[in-house]
C-alpha positions as a printed NumPy array, in Angstrom:
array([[  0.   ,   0.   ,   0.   ],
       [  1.456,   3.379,  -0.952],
       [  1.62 ,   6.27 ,   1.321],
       [ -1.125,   8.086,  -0.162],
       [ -3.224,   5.251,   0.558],
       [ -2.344,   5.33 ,   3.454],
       [ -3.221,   8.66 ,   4.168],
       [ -7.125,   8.203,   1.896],
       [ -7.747,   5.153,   4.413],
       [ -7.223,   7.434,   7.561],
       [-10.064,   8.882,   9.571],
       [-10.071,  12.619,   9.954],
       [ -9.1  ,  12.023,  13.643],
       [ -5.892,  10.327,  12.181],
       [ -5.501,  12.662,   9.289],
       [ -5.73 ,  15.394,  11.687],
       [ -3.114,  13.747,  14.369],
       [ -0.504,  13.251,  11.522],
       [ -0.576,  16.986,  10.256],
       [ -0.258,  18.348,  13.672],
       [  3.274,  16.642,  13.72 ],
       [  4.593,  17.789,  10.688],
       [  6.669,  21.081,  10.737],
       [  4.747,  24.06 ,   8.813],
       [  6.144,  23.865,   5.411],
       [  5.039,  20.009,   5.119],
       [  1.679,  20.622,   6.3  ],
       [  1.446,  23.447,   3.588],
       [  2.694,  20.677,   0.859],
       [ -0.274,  18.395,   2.039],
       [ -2.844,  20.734,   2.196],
       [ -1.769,  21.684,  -1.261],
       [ -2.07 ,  18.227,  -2.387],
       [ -5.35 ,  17.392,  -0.266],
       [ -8.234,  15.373,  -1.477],
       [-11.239,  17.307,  -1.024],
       [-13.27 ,  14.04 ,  -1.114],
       [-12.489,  12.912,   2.164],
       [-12.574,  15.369,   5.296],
       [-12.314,  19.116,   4.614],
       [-14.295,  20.294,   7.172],
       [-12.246,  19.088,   9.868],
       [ -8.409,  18.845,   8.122],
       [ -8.717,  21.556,   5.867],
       [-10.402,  23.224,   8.412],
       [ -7.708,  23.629,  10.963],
       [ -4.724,  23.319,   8.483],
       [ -6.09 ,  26.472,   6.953],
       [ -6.015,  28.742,  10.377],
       [ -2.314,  27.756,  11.489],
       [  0.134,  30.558,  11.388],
       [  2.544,  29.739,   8.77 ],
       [  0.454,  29.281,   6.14 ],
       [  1.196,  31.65 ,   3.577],
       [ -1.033,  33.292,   1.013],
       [  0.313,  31.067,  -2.077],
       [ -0.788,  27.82 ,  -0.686],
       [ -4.129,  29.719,   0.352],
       [ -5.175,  30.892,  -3.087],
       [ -3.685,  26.955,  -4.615],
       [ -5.931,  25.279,  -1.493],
       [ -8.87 ,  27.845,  -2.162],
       [ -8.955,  26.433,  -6.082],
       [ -8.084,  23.089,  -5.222],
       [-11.698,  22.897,  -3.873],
       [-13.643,  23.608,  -6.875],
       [-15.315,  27.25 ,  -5.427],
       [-16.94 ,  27.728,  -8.867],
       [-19.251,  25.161,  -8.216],
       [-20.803,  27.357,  -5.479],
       [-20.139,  30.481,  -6.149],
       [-23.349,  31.94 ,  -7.549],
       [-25.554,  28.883,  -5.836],
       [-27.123,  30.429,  -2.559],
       [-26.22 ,  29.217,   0.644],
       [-29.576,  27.275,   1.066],
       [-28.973,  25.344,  -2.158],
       [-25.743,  23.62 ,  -1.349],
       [-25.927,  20.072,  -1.155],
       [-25.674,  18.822,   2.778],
       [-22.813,  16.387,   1.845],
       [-21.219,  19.552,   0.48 ],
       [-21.675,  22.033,   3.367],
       [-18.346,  21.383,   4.676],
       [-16.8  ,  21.633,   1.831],
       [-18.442,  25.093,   1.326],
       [-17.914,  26.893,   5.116],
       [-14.069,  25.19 ,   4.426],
       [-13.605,  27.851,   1.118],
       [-16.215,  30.296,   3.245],
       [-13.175,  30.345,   5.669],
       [-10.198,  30.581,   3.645],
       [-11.303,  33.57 ,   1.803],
       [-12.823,  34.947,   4.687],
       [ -8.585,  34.564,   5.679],
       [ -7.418,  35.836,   1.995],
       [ -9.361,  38.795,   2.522],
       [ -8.787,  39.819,   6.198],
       [ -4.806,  39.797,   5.083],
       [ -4.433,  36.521,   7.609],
       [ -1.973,  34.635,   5.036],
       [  0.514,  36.764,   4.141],
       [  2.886,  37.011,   1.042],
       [  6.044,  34.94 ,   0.949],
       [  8.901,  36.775,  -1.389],
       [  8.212,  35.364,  -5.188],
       [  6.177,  32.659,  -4.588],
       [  3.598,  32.812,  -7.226],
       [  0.791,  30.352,  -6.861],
       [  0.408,  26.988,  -8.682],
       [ -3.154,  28.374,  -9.296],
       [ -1.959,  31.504, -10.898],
       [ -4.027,  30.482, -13.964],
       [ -7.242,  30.094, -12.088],
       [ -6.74 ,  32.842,  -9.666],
       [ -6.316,  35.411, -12.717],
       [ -9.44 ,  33.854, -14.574],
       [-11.32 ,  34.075, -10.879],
       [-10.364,  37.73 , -10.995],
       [-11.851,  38.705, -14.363],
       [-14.825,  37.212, -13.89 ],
       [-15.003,  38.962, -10.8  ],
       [-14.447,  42.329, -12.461],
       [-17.456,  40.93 , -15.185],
       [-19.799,  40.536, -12.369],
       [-19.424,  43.985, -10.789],
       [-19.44 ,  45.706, -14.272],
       [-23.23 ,  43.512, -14.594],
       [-23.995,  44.007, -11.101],
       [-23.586,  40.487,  -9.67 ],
       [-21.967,  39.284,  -7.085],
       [-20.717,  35.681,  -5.929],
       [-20.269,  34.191,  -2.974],
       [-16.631,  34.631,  -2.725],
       [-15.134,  38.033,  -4.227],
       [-11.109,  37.827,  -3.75 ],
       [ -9.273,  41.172,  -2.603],
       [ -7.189,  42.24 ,  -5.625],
       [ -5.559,  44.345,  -2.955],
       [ -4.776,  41.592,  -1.054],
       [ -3.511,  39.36 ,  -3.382],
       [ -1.728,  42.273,  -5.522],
       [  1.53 ,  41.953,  -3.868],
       [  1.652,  37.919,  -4.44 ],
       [  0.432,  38.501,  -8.535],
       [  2.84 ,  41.362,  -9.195],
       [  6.382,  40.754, -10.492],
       [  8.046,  44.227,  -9.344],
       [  6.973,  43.849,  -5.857],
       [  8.535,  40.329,  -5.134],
       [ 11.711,  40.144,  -4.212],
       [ 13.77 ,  36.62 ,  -4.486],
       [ 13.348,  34.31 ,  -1.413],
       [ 17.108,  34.039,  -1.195],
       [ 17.301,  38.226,  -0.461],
       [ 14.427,  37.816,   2.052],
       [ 15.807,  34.367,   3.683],
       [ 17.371,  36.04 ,   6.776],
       [ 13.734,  37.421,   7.841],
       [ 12.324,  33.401,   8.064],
       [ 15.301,  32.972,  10.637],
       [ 13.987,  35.489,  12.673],
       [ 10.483,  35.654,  12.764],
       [  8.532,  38.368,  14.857],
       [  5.001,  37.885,  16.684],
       [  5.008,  42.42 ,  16.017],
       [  6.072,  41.746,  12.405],
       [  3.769,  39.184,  11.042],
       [  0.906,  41.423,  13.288],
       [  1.229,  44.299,  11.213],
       [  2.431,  43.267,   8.24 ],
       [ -0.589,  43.437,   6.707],
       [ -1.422,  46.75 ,   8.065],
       [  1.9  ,  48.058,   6.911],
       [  1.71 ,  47.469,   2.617],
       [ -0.94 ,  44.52 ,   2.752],
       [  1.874,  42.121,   3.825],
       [  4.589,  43.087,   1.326],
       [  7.788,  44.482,   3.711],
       [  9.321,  47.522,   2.651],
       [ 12.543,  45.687,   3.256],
       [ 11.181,  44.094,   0.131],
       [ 10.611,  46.969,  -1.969],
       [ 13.789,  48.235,  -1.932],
       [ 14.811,  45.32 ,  -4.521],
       [ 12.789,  46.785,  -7.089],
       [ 14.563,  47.497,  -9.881],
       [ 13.345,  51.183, -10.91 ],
       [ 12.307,  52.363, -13.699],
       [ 14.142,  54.067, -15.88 ]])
């Protein structure tokens, strides 16, 4: 039996036991990589609210579980087998949006594809007036889809040595998560 048999066998108890032992970036990689078929509500669910996770493997969890199929089906309408499923992406972009994941130095999302598509179509519905259930915060997300404002990890690697409860408080308040340690490698214009 492979490992990810393994894993698909486990009960959420036992899922959820095995990624609260594995350091940070790990449990990022497997909630990347997680089946949405078998317990979101409950892995997903706390995986998604540890500090640590960034905003890349946010946005690549967020798409990983399908949000288009409920985003313009009211609230009511969602299938009870699929309720979890739905207060699990209710959750993460309630996160994405209140600045909770922040921005890791040029990571771009796996997702970038579907995250750009998510955002036109989000721009369509407020040109026609419509609104789904999850609207993404360009603002938010700005810093993580824009070139000039990423630095490379390996100028930004000293700060993940040293981290700071004050800095990851306010980093969001201070440039929506993007350091201005990390503006400064912007190459200007000219």
């Amino acid at each position: 039996m492979s490992e990810a048999d393994a894993w698909a066998g486990m009960s959420a108890e036992a899922q959820l036991a095995q990624l609260r032992s594995l350091p940070v970036r790990e449990m990022a990689d497997l909630a990347t990589n997680y089946d949405w078929s078998q317990h979101p509500e409950s892995v997903l669910g706390w995986a998604m609210a540890q500090k640590g996770i960034d905003l890349r493997v946010a946005v690549c969890v967020f798409f990983n579980g399908a949000p288009e199929r409920f985003n313009y089906m009211p609230k009511g309408h969602v299938p009870a087998p699929l309720r979890g499923t739905a207060r699990v992406l209710d959750n993460i972009c309630l996160r994405i949006n209140s600045g909770f994941y922040l921005v890791q130095p040029g990571s771009k999302p796996s997702s970038d594809r579907s995250l750009r598509r998510w955002l036109e179509y989000q721009a369509a519905d407020r040109r026609e007036g419509r609104r789904g259930r999850w609207i993404l915060d360009e603002a938010i997300l700005a810093p993580m889809l824009n070139d000039e404002l990423s630095a490379p990890p390996e100028q930004t690697a000293w700060r993940n040595a040293r981290p700071s409860f004050w800095r990851a408080l306010l980093a969001p308040l201070i440039g929506l998560g993007v350091d201005r340690d990390i503006l400064k490698y912007k190459e200007p214009r000219g």
